[in-house]
Amino acid sequence: SYELTQPPSVSVSPGQTARITCSGDALPKQYAYWYQQKPGQAPVLVIYKDSKRASGIPERFSGSSSGTTITLTISGVQAEDEADYYCQSADSGGINVVFGGGTKVTVL
Amino acid sequence: EVQLLESGGGLVQPGGSLRLSCAASKFTFSSYAMSWVRQSPRKGLEWVSTISDNGRTTYYADSVKGRFTISRDNSYDTLYLQMGSLRVEDTAVYYCAKVGYGDYGCDYWGQGTLVTVSS
Protein backbone atom coordinates (compact mmCIF):
# COMPACT_ATOMS: atom_id res chain seq x y z
CA SER A 1 0.00 0.00 0.00
CA TYR A 2 1.07 3.56 -0.67
CA GLU A 3 2.82 5.49 2.10
CA LEU A 4 3.90 9.04 2.81
CA THR A 5 6.94 9.40 5.05
CA GLN A 6 7.41 12.28 7.50
CA PRO A 7 10.00 12.76 10.26
CA PRO A 8 8.41 12.07 13.66
CA SER A 9 9.59 15.31 15.19
CA VAL A 10 11.17 18.67 14.47
CA SER A 11 12.44 21.07 17.10
CA VAL A 12 13.01 24.75 16.46
CA SER A 13 13.70 27.89 18.46
CA PRO A 14 11.30 30.83 18.28
CA GLY A 15 12.00 33.03 15.28
CA GLN A 16 13.87 30.32 13.42
CA THR A 17 12.71 28.34 10.40
CA ALA A 18 11.12 24.90 10.61
CA ARG A 19 11.04 22.61 7.60
CA ILE A 20 8.91 19.47 7.53
CA THR A 21 9.35 17.02 4.69
CA CYS A 22 6.98 14.43 3.28
CA SER A 23 8.15 11.81 0.79
CA GLY A 24 6.13 9.60 -1.52
CA ASP A 25 6.60 8.06 -4.94
CA ALA A 26 3.38 9.51 -6.37
CA LEU A 27 3.91 13.07 -5.19
CA PRO A 28 5.05 14.23 -8.65
CA LYS A 29 1.64 13.16 -9.97
CA GLN A 30 -0.75 13.98 -7.14
CA TYR A 31 -1.45 17.18 -5.23
CA ALA A 32 -0.45 17.32 -1.60
CA TYR A 33 -2.03 19.07 1.34
CA TRP A 34 -0.77 20.01 4.81
CA TYR A 35 -2.79 20.08 8.03
CA GLN A 36 -2.03 21.41 11.48
CA GLN A 37 -3.53 19.71 14.52
CA LYS A 38 -3.27 20.96 18.09
CA PRO A 39 -4.08 18.71 21.07
CA GLY A 40 -7.76 18.02 21.45
CA GLN A 41 -8.67 19.88 18.26
CA ALA A 42 -9.68 18.93 14.74
CA PRO A 43 -7.11 19.32 11.96
CA VAL A 44 -6.87 22.65 10.14
CA LEU A 45 -5.91 22.94 6.48
CA VAL A 46 -2.68 24.92 6.11
CA ILE A 47 -1.52 24.34 2.52
CA TYR A 48 -3.48 23.03 -0.44
CA LYS A 49 -2.36 21.85 -3.87
CA ASP A 50 1.29 21.70 -2.84
CA SER A 51 1.95 25.38 -2.28
CA LYS A 52 -1.20 27.47 -1.85
CA ARG A 53 -1.88 28.89 1.58
CA ALA A 54 -5.36 28.22 2.94
CA SER A 55 -7.65 31.02 4.03
CA GLY A 56 -6.63 32.64 7.30
CA ILE A 57 -3.23 30.97 7.46
CA PRO A 58 -0.34 33.31 8.29
CA GLU A 59 2.18 34.14 5.57
CA ARG A 60 4.98 32.46 7.53
CA PHE A 61 3.58 29.11 6.35
CA SER A 62 4.61 28.03 2.84
CA GLY A 63 4.68 24.83 0.83
CA SER A 64 6.95 23.61 -1.93
CA SER A 65 7.47 20.52 -4.01
CA SER A 66 10.48 18.88 -5.61
CA GLY A 67 10.26 15.48 -7.17
CA THR A 68 9.04 12.91 -4.68
CA THR A 69 9.31 15.25 -1.70
CA ILE A 70 7.12 18.10 -0.52
CA THR A 71 8.10 20.52 2.20
CA LEU A 72 6.15 22.65 4.65
CA THR A 73 8.20 25.62 5.80
CA ILE A 74 7.35 27.76 8.81
CA SER A 75 9.44 30.94 8.75
CA GLY A 76 9.84 32.85 11.98
CA VAL A 77 8.29 30.13 14.11
CA GLN A 78 6.06 31.27 16.95
CA ALA A 79 5.09 29.41 20.11
CA GLU A 80 1.55 28.99 18.78
CA ASP A 81 2.90 26.93 15.87
CA GLU A 82 3.67 24.05 18.20
CA ALA A 83 1.45 21.26 16.88
CA ASP A 84 1.34 18.06 14.86
CA TYR A 85 1.54 18.49 11.10
CA TYR A 86 0.27 15.95 8.57
CA CYS A 87 0.76 15.73 4.82
CA GLN A 88 -1.95 14.17 2.65
CA SER A 89 -1.94 12.93 -0.90
CA ALA A 90 -3.06 9.97 -3.01
CA ASP A 91 -1.50 7.06 -4.84
CA SER A 92 -0.69 7.32 -8.54
CA GLY A 93 -4.18 6.19 -9.48
CA GLY A 94 -5.72 8.86 -7.31
CA ILE A 95 -8.02 6.34 -5.62
CA ASN A 96 -6.33 5.66 -2.30
CA VAL A 97 -5.90 8.74 -0.15
CA VAL A 98 -3.20 8.63 2.50
CA PHE A 99 -1.85 10.75 5.30
CA GLY A 100 1.72 10.86 6.42
CA GLY A 101 2.48 9.65 9.92
CA GLY A 102 2.64 13.19 11.25
CA THR A 103 5.43 15.43 12.51
CA LYS A 104 5.39 16.95 15.96
CA VAL A 105 6.82 20.45 15.89
CA THR A 106 8.24 21.55 19.20
CA VAL A 107 9.10 25.19 19.80
CA LEU A 108 12.01 25.28 22.23
CA GLU B 1 -18.79 29.86 8.67
CA VAL B 2 -19.12 26.23 7.58
CA GLN B 3 -20.40 23.93 10.30
CA LEU B 4 -20.07 20.16 10.48
CA LEU B 5 -21.52 18.33 13.47
CA GLU B 6 -20.90 14.61 13.89
CA SER B 7 -23.04 12.35 16.03
CA GLY B 8 -23.69 8.66 16.61
CA GLY B 9 -20.45 7.61 18.26
CA GLY B 10 -20.36 5.39 21.32
CA LEU B 11 -19.36 2.06 22.75
CA VAL B 12 -20.01 -1.04 20.65
CA GLN B 13 -18.93 -4.65 20.94
CA PRO B 14 -16.65 -6.29 18.39
CA GLY B 15 -18.69 -7.48 15.45
CA GLY B 16 -21.35 -4.87 16.06
CA SER B 17 -22.63 -2.00 13.94
CA LEU B 18 -22.95 1.74 14.31
CA ARG B 19 -24.11 4.59 12.10
CA LEU B 20 -22.43 7.97 12.24
CA SER B 21 -24.09 11.14 10.99
CA CYS B 22 -22.65 14.51 10.07
CA ALA B 23 -25.01 17.47 9.83
CA ALA B 24 -23.70 20.18 7.53
CA SER B 25 -24.68 23.82 7.41
CA LYS B 26 -23.63 27.24 6.12
CA PHE B 27 -22.56 25.97 2.68
CA THR B 28 -24.16 24.34 -0.37
CA PHE B 29 -23.76 20.73 0.77
CA SER B 30 -24.83 19.20 -2.54
CA SER B 31 -21.96 20.91 -4.38
CA TYR B 32 -19.11 19.25 -2.53
CA ALA B 33 -17.61 15.83 -2.02
CA MET B 34 -17.35 14.80 1.62
CA SER B 35 -14.97 12.54 3.51
CA TRP B 36 -14.63 10.63 6.75
CA VAL B 37 -11.23 10.59 8.43
CA ARG B 38 -10.43 8.83 11.69
CA GLN B 39 -7.78 9.11 14.35
CA SER B 40 -6.99 6.31 16.76
CA PRO B 41 -6.03 7.32 20.30
CA ARG B 42 -2.67 9.01 20.33
CA LYS B 43 -2.07 8.12 16.68
CA GLY B 44 -2.17 9.79 13.29
CA LEU B 45 -4.89 10.57 10.81
CA GLU B 46 -6.31 7.83 8.58
CA TRP B 47 -8.52 8.49 5.57
CA VAL B 48 -11.61 6.26 5.70
CA SER B 49 -13.91 7.15 2.80
CA THR B 50 -14.99 9.83 0.34
CA ILE B 51 -18.28 10.35 -1.49
CA SER B 52 -18.89 12.54 -4.53
CA ASP B 53 -21.19 15.54 -4.43
CA ASN B 54 -24.12 13.65 -5.95
CA GLY B 55 -23.45 10.47 -3.98
CA ARG B 56 -22.92 8.30 -7.04
CA THR B 57 -19.21 7.64 -6.52
CA THR B 58 -17.63 6.34 -3.34
CA TYR B 59 -14.10 5.44 -2.30
CA TYR B 60 -12.90 3.44 0.68
CA ALA B 61 -9.67 2.66 2.45
CA ASP B 62 -8.72 -1.00 2.17
CA SER B 63 -9.00 -1.30 5.97
CA VAL B 64 -12.76 -0.66 5.88
CA LYS B 65 -13.79 -1.81 2.41
CA GLY B 66 -16.69 -4.22 2.56
CA ARG B 67 -17.50 -3.28 6.17
CA PHE B 68 -18.28 0.44 6.01
CA THR B 69 -20.69 2.30 3.73
CA ILE B 70 -20.61 6.04 3.12
CA SER B 71 -23.77 7.80 1.97
CA ARG B 72 -25.38 11.20 1.95
CA ASP B 73 -28.79 12.82 1.85
CA ASN B 74 -28.54 16.11 0.01
CA SER B 75 -32.13 16.92 0.90
CA TYR B 76 -31.16 17.02 4.55
CA ASP B 77 -27.51 18.17 4.19
CA THR B 78 -26.34 15.10 6.05
CA LEU B 79 -23.45 12.68 5.57
CA TYR B 80 -23.50 9.15 6.97
CA LEU B 81 -21.08 6.36 7.71
CA GLN B 82 -22.61 2.95 8.31
CA MET B 83 -20.05 0.81 10.09
CA GLY B 84 -20.40 -2.95 10.38
CA SER B 85 -18.34 -5.94 11.53
CA LEU B 86 -16.56 -3.54 13.85
CA ARG B 87 -13.14 -4.47 15.18
CA VAL B 88 -11.15 -3.25 18.17
CA GLU B 89 -8.81 -1.49 15.75
CA ASP B 90 -11.70 0.65 14.47
CA THR B 91 -11.65 2.50 17.80
CA ALA B 92 -11.03 6.13 16.93
CA VAL B 93 -12.37 9.65 16.73
CA TYR B 94 -14.22 9.92 13.43
CA TYR B 95 -14.19 13.28 11.68
CA CYS B 96 -16.34 14.33 8.78
CA ALA B 97 -14.73 16.82 6.44
CA LYS B 98 -15.73 18.93 3.46
CA VAL B 99 -13.63 18.36 0.35
CA GLY B 100 -12.94 21.89 -0.78
CA TYR B 101 -9.88 21.43 -2.97
CA GLY B 102 -9.15 18.85 -5.63
CA ASP B 103 -10.37 15.34 -5.00
CA TYR B 104 -9.46 15.02 -1.32
CA GLY B 105 -8.28 18.32 0.16
CA CYS B 106 -10.39 18.96 3.26
CA ASP B 107 -10.95 22.63 4.03
CA TYR B 108 -13.39 22.20 6.92
CA TRP B 109 -13.62 19.55 9.61
CA GLY B 110 -16.10 18.69 12.30
CA GLN B 111 -15.05 18.22 15.91
CA GLY B 112 -15.29 14.46 15.68
CA THR B 113 -17.23 11.68 17.39
CA LEU B 114 -15.59 8.90 19.38
CA VAL B 115 -16.23 5.28 18.49
CA THR B 116 -15.01 2.69 20.96
CA VAL B 117 -15.07 -0.98 20.01
CA SER B 118 -14.62 -3.12 23.08
CA SER B 119 -16.11 -6.10 24.81
CSV table of N, CA and C in Angstrom, one decimal, chain A residues 7-107:
chain,number,residue,atom,x,y,z
A,7,PRO,N,9.2,12.9,9.0
A,7,PRO,CA,10.0,12.8,10.3
A,7,PRO,C,9.1,12.8,11.5
A,8,PRO,N,9.3,12.1,12.5
A,8,PRO,CA,8.4,12.1,13.7
A,8,PRO,C,8.4,13.4,14.4
A,9,SER,N,9.5,14.1,14.4
A,9,SER,CA,9.6,15.3,15.2
A,9,SER,C,10.6,16.3,14.6
A,10,VAL,N,10.3,17.6,14.8
A,10,VAL,CA,11.2,18.7,14.5
A,10,VAL,C,11.2,19.7,15.6
A,11,SER,N,12.3,20.1,16.0
A,11,SER,CA,12.4,21.1,17.1
A,11,SER,C,13.1,22.4,16.6
A,12,VAL,N,12.5,23.5,17.0
A,12,VAL,CA,13.0,24.7,16.5
A,12,VAL,C,12.9,25.8,17.5
A,13,SER,N,13.8,26.8,17.5
A,13,SER,CA,13.7,27.9,18.5
A,13,SER,C,12.8,29.0,17.9
A,14,PRO,N,12.2,29.7,18.8
A,14,PRO,CA,11.3,30.8,18.3
A,14,PRO,C,12.1,31.8,17.3
A,15,GLY,N,11.4,32.1,16.2
A,15,GLY,CA,12.0,33.0,15.3
A,15,GLY,C,12.8,32.3,14.2
A,16,GLN,N,13.1,31.1,14.4
A,16,GLN,CA,13.9,30.3,13.4
A,16,GLN,C,12.9,29.7,12.4
A,17,THR,N,13.5,29.0,11.5
A,17,THR,CA,12.7,28.3,10.4
A,17,THR,C,12.6,26.8,10.6
A,18,ALA,N,11.4,26.3,10.5
A,18,ALA,CA,11.1,24.9,10.6
A,18,ALA,C,10.8,24.4,9.2
A,19,ARG,N,11.4,23.3,8.9
A,19,ARG,CA,11.0,22.6,7.6
A,19,ARG,C,10.6,21.2,7.9
A,20,ILE,N,9.5,20.8,7.3
A,20,ILE,CA,8.9,19.5,7.5
A,20,ILE,C,8.8,18.8,6.2
A,21,THR,N,9.4,17.7,6.0
A,21,THR,CA,9.4,17.0,4.7
A,21,THR,C,8.3,15.9,4.7
A,22,CYS,N,7.9,15.5,3.5
A,22,CYS,CA,7.0,14.4,3.3
A,22,CYS,C,7.4,13.8,2.0
A,23,SER,N,7.7,12.5,2.0
A,23,SER,CA,8.1,11.8,0.8
A,23,SER,C,7.2,10.7,0.3
A,24,GLY,N,7.0,10.6,-1.0
A,24,GLY,CA,6.1,9.6,-1.5
A,24,GLY,C,6.3,9.5,-3.0
A,25,ASP,N,6.3,8.3,-3.5
A,25,ASP,CA,6.6,8.1,-4.9
A,25,ASP,C,5.6,8.8,-5.9
A,26,ALA,N,4.4,8.9,-5.5
A,26,ALA,CA,3.4,9.5,-6.4
A,26,ALA,C,3.3,11.0,-6.3
A,27,LEU,N,4.0,11.6,-5.4
A,27,LEU,CA,3.9,13.1,-5.2
A,27,LEU,C,4.1,13.9,-6.5
A,28,PRO,N,5.0,13.4,-7.4
A,28,PRO,CA,5.1,14.2,-8.6
A,28,PRO,C,3.7,14.2,-9.4
A,29,LYS,N,2.9,13.3,-9.2
A,29,LYS,CA,1.6,13.2,-10.0
A,29,LYS,C,0.4,13.7,-9.2
A,30,GLN,N,0.4,13.7,-7.9
A,30,GLN,CA,-0.8,14.0,-7.1
A,30,GLN,C,-0.5,15.2,-6.3
A,31,TYR,N,-1.6,16.0,-6.1
A,31,TYR,CA,-1.5,17.2,-5.2
A,31,TYR,C,-1.3,16.7,-3.8
A,32,ALA,N,-0.6,17.6,-3.0
A,32,ALA,CA,-0.5,17.3,-1.6
A,32,ALA,C,-1.0,18.5,-0.8
A,33,TYR,N,-1.4,18.1,0.4
A,33,TYR,CA,-2.0,19.1,1.3
A,33,TYR,C,-1.3,18.9,2.7
A,34,TRP,N,-1.3,20.0,3.5
A,34,TRP,CA,-0.8,20.0,4.8
A,34,TRP,C,-1.8,20.5,5.8
A,35,TYR,N,-1.9,19.8,7.0
A,35,TYR,CA,-2.8,20.1,8.0
A,35,TYR,C,-2.0,20.3,9.3
A,36,GLN,N,-2.5,21.2,10.1
A,36,GLN,CA,-2.0,21.4,11.5
A,36,GLN,C,-3.1,20.9,12.5
A,37,GLN,N,-2.6,20.2,13.5
A,37,GLN,CA,-3.5,19.7,14.5
A,37,GLN,C,-2.9,20.0,15.9
A,38,LYS,N,-3.7,20.7,16.7
A,38,LYS,CA,-3.3,21.0,18.1
A,38,LYS,C,-4.0,20.0,19.0
A,39,PRO,N,-3.5,19.7,20.2
A,39,PRO,CA,-4.1,18.7,21.1
A,39,PRO,C,-5.6,19.0,21.3
A,40,GLY,N,-6.3,17.9,21.2
A,40,GLY,CA,-7.8,18.0,21.5
A,40,GLY,C,-8.6,18.8,20.4
A,41,GLN,N,-8.0,19.1,19.3
A,41,GLN,CA,-8.7,19.9,18.3
A,41,GLN,C,-8.7,19.1,17.0
A,42,ALA,N,-9.6,19.5,16.1
A,42,ALA,CA,-9.7,18.9,14.7
A,42,ALA,C,-8.5,19.5,13.9
A,43,PRO,N,-8.1,18.8,12.9
A,43,PRO,CA,-7.1,19.3,12.0
A,43,PRO,C,-7.6,20.6,11.3
A,44,VAL,N,-6.6,21.4,10.9
A,44,VAL,CA,-6.9,22.6,10.1
A,44,VAL,C,-6.0,22.6,8.9
A,45,LEU,N,-6.6,22.9,7.7
A,45,LEU,CA,-5.9,22.9,6.5
A,45,LEU,C,-4.9,24.1,6.5
A,46,VAL,N,-3.7,23.9,6.1
A,46,VAL,CA,-2.7,24.9,6.1
A,46,VAL,C,-2.3,25.2,4.7
A,47,ILE,N,-2.0,24.2,3.9
A,47,ILE,CA,-1.5,24.3,2.5
A,47,ILE,C,-2.3,23.4,1.6
A,48,TYR,N,-2.8,23.9,0.5
A,48,TYR,CA,-3.5,23.0,-0.4
A,48,TYR,C,-2.8,23.1,-1.8
A,49,LYS,N,-3.0,22.0,-2.5
A,49,LYS,CA,-2.4,21.9,-3.9
A,49,LYS,C,-0.9,22.3,-3.9
A,50,ASP,N,-0.2,21.6,-3.0
A,50,ASP,CA,1.3,21.7,-2.8
A,50,ASP,C,1.8,23.0,-2.2
A,51,SER,N,1.3,24.1,-2.7
A,51,SER,CA,2.0,25.4,-2.3
A,51,SER,C,1.0,26.6,-2.0
A,52,LYS,N,-0.3,26.4,-2.0
A,52,LYS,CA,-1.2,27.5,-1.9
A,52,LYS,C,-1.6,27.5,-0.4
A,53,ARG,N,-1.5,28.7,0.2
A,53,ARG,CA,-1.9,28.9,1.6
A,53,ARG,C,-3.4,29.0,1.7
A,54,ALA,N,-3.9,28.2,2.7
A,54,ALA,CA,-5.4,28.2,2.9
A,54,ALA,C,-5.8,29.5,3.6
A,55,SER,N,-7.1,29.8,3.5
A,55,SER,CA,-7.6,31.0,4.0
A,55,SER,C,-7.4,31.2,5.5
A,56,GLY,N,-6.9,32.4,5.9
A,56,GLY,CA,-6.6,32.6,7.3
A,56,GLY,C,-5.3,32.1,7.8
A,57,ILE,N,-4.5,31.5,7.0
A,57,ILE,CA,-3.2,31.0,7.5
A,57,ILE,C,-2.2,32.1,7.3
A,58,PRO,N,-1.4,32.3,8.3
A,58,PRO,CA,-0.3,33.3,8.3
A,58,PRO,C,0.7,33.1,7.2
A,59,GLU,N,1.2,34.2,6.7
A,59,GLU,CA,2.2,34.1,5.6
A,59,GLU,C,3.5,33.4,5.9
A,60,ARG,N,3.7,33.2,7.2
A,60,ARG,CA,5.0,32.5,7.5
A,60,ARG,C,4.9,31.0,7.1
A,61,PHE,N,3.7,30.5,6.8
A,61,PHE,CA,3.6,29.1,6.3
A,61,PHE,C,3.7,29.1,4.8
A,62,SER,N,4.5,28.2,4.3
A,62,SER,CA,4.6,28.0,2.8
A,62,SER,C,4.9,26.6,2.5
A,63,GLY,N,4.5,26.2,1.3
A,63,GLY,CA,4.7,24.8,0.8
A,63,GLY,C,5.4,24.8,-0.5
A,64,SER,N,6.2,23.8,-0.7
A,64,SER,CA,7.0,23.6,-1.9
A,64,SER,C,7.0,22.1,-2.3
A,65,SER,N,7.4,21.9,-3.5
A,65,SER,CA,7.5,20.5,-4.0
A,65,SER,C,8.7,20.4,-4.9
A,66,SER,N,9.3,19.2,-4.8
A,66,SER,CA,10.5,18.9,-5.6
A,66,SER,C,10.6,17.4,-5.8
A,67,GLY,N,10.2,16.9,-6.9
A,67,GLY,CA,10.3,15.5,-7.2
A,67,GLY,C,9.3,14.7,-6.2
A,68,THR,N,9.9,13.7,-5.5
A,68,THR,CA,9.0,12.9,-4.7
A,68,THR,C,9.0,13.4,-3.2
A,69,THR,N,9.4,14.7,-3.0
A,69,THR,CA,9.3,15.3,-1.7
A,69,THR,C,8.6,16.6,-1.7
A,70,ILE,N,7.7,16.8,-0.7
A,70,ILE,CA,7.1,18.1,-0.5
A,70,ILE,C,7.6,18.6,0.8
A,71,THR,N,7.6,19.9,1.0
A,71,THR,CA,8.1,20.5,2.2
A,71,THR,C,7.2,21.6,2.7
A,72,LEU,N,6.9,21.6,4.0
A,72,LEU,CA,6.2,22.7,4.7
A,72,LEU,C,7.2,23.5,5.4
A,73,THR,N,7.2,24.7,5.1
A,73,THR,CA,8.2,25.6,5.8
A,73,THR,C,7.5,26.6,6.7
A,74,ILE,N,7.9,26.7,7.9
A,74,ILE,CA,7.4,27.8,8.8
A,74,ILE,C,8.5,28.7,9.1
A,75,SER,N,8.4,29.9,8.6
A,75,SER,CA,9.4,30.9,8.8
A,75,SER,C,9.1,31.8,10.0
A,76,GLY,N,10.1,32.0,10.8
A,76,GLY,CA,9.8,32.8,12.0
A,76,GLY,C,8.9,32.2,12.9
A,77,VAL,N,9.2,31.0,13.3
A,77,VAL,CA,8.3,30.1,14.1
A,77,VAL,C,7.9,30.9,15.4
A,78,GLN,N,6.6,30.7,15.7
A,78,GLN,CA,6.1,31.3,17.0
A,78,GLN,C,5.6,30.1,17.9
A,79,ALA,N,5.5,30.4,19.1
A,79,ALA,CA,5.1,29.4,20.1
A,79,ALA,C,3.8,28.7,19.7
A,80,GLU,N,2.9,29.5,19.1
A,80,GLU,CA,1.5,29.0,18.8
A,80,GLU,C,1.6,28.0,17.6
A,81,ASP,N,2.8,27.9,17.0
A,81,ASP,CA,2.9,26.9,15.9
A,81,ASP,C,3.2,25.5,16.4
A,82,GLU,N,3.4,25.4,17.7
A,82,GLU,CA,3.7,24.0,18.2
A,82,GLU,C,2.4,23.2,18.0
A,83,ALA,N,2.6,22.1,17.3
A,83,ALA,CA,1.5,21.3,16.9
A,83,ALA,C,2.0,20.0,16.1
A,84,ASP,N,1.0,19.2,15.8
A,84,ASP,CA,1.3,18.1,14.9
A,84,ASP,C,1.0,18.5,13.5
A,85,TYR,N,1.8,18.1,12.5
A,85,TYR,CA,1.5,18.5,11.1
A,85,TYR,C,1.5,17.2,10.3
A,86,TYR,N,0.5,17.1,9.4
A,86,TYR,CA,0.3,16.0,8.6
A,86,TYR,C,0.2,16.3,7.1
A,87,CYS,N,0.9,15.6,6.3
A,87,CYS,CA,0.8,15.7,4.8
A,87,CYS,C,-0.3,14.7,4.4
A,88,GLN,N,-0.9,15.0,3.2
A,88,GLN,CA,-2.0,14.2,2.7
A,88,GLN,C,-1.8,14.2,1.1
A,89,SER,N,-1.9,13.0,0.5
A,89,SER,CA,-1.9,12.9,-0.9
A,89,SER,C,-2.6,11.6,-1.3
A,90,ALA,N,-2.4,11.2,-2.5
A,90,ALA,CA,-3.1,10.0,-3.0
A,90,ALA,C,-2.1,9.2,-3.8
A,91,ASP,N,-2.4,7.9,-4.0
A,91,ASP,CA,-1.5,7.1,-4.8
A,91,ASP,C,-1.6,7.5,-6.3
A,92,SER,N,-0.8,6.9,-7.2
A,92,SER,CA,-0.7,7.3,-8.5
A,92,SER,C,-2.0,7.2,-9.3
A,93,GLY,N,-2.9,6.3,-8.9
A,93,GLY,CA,-4.2,6.2,-9.5
A,93,GLY,C,-5.2,7.2,-9.0
A,94,GLY,N,-4.8,7.9,-7.9
A,94,GLY,CA,-5.7,8.9,-7.3
A,94,GLY,C,-6.9,8.3,-6.5
A,95,ILE,N,-6.9,7.0,-6.3
A,95,ILE,CA,-8.0,6.3,-5.6
A,95,ILE,C,-7.8,6.3,-4.1
A,96,ASN,N,-6.6,5.9,-3.7
A,96,ASN,CA,-6.3,5.7,-2.3
A,96,ASN,C,-5.7,6.9,-1.7
A,97,VAL,N,-6.4,7.5,-0.8
A,97,VAL,CA,-5.9,8.7,-0.2
A,97,VAL,C,-5.1,8.3,1.1
A,98,VAL,N,-4.0,9.0,1.3
A,98,VAL,CA,-3.2,8.6,2.5
A,98,VAL,C,-2.7,9.9,3.2
A,99,PHE,N,-2.5,9.7,4.5
A,99,PHE,CA,-1.9,10.8,5.3
A,99,PHE,C,-0.5,10.3,5.7
A,100,GLY,N,0.4,11.2,5.8
A,100,GLY,CA,1.7,10.9,6.4
A,100,GLY,C,1.5,10.6,7.9
A,101,GLY,N,2.6,10.0,8.5
A,101,GLY,CA,2.5,9.7,9.9
A,101,GLY,C,2.4,10.8,10.9
A,102,GLY,N,2.7,12.0,10.4
A,102,GLY,CA,2.6,13.2,11.2
A,102,GLY,C,4.0,13.6,11.8
A,103,THR,N,4.2,14.9,11.9
A,103,THR,CA,5.4,15.4,12.5
A,103,THR,C,5.1,16.4,13.7
A,104,LYS,N,5.6,16.1,14.8
A,104,LYS,CA,5.4,16.9,16.0
A,104,LYS,C,6.4,18.1,16.0
A,105,VAL,N,5.9,19.3,15.9
A,105,VAL,CA,6.8,20.5,15.9
A,105,VAL,C,6.9,21.0,17.3
A,106,THR,N,8.0,21.0,17.9
A,106,THR,CA,8.2,21.5,19.2
A,106,THR,C,9.0,22.9,19.1
A,107,VAL,N,8.4,23.9,19.8
A,107,VAL,CA,9.1,25.2,19.8
A,107,VAL,C,9.8,25.3,21.1
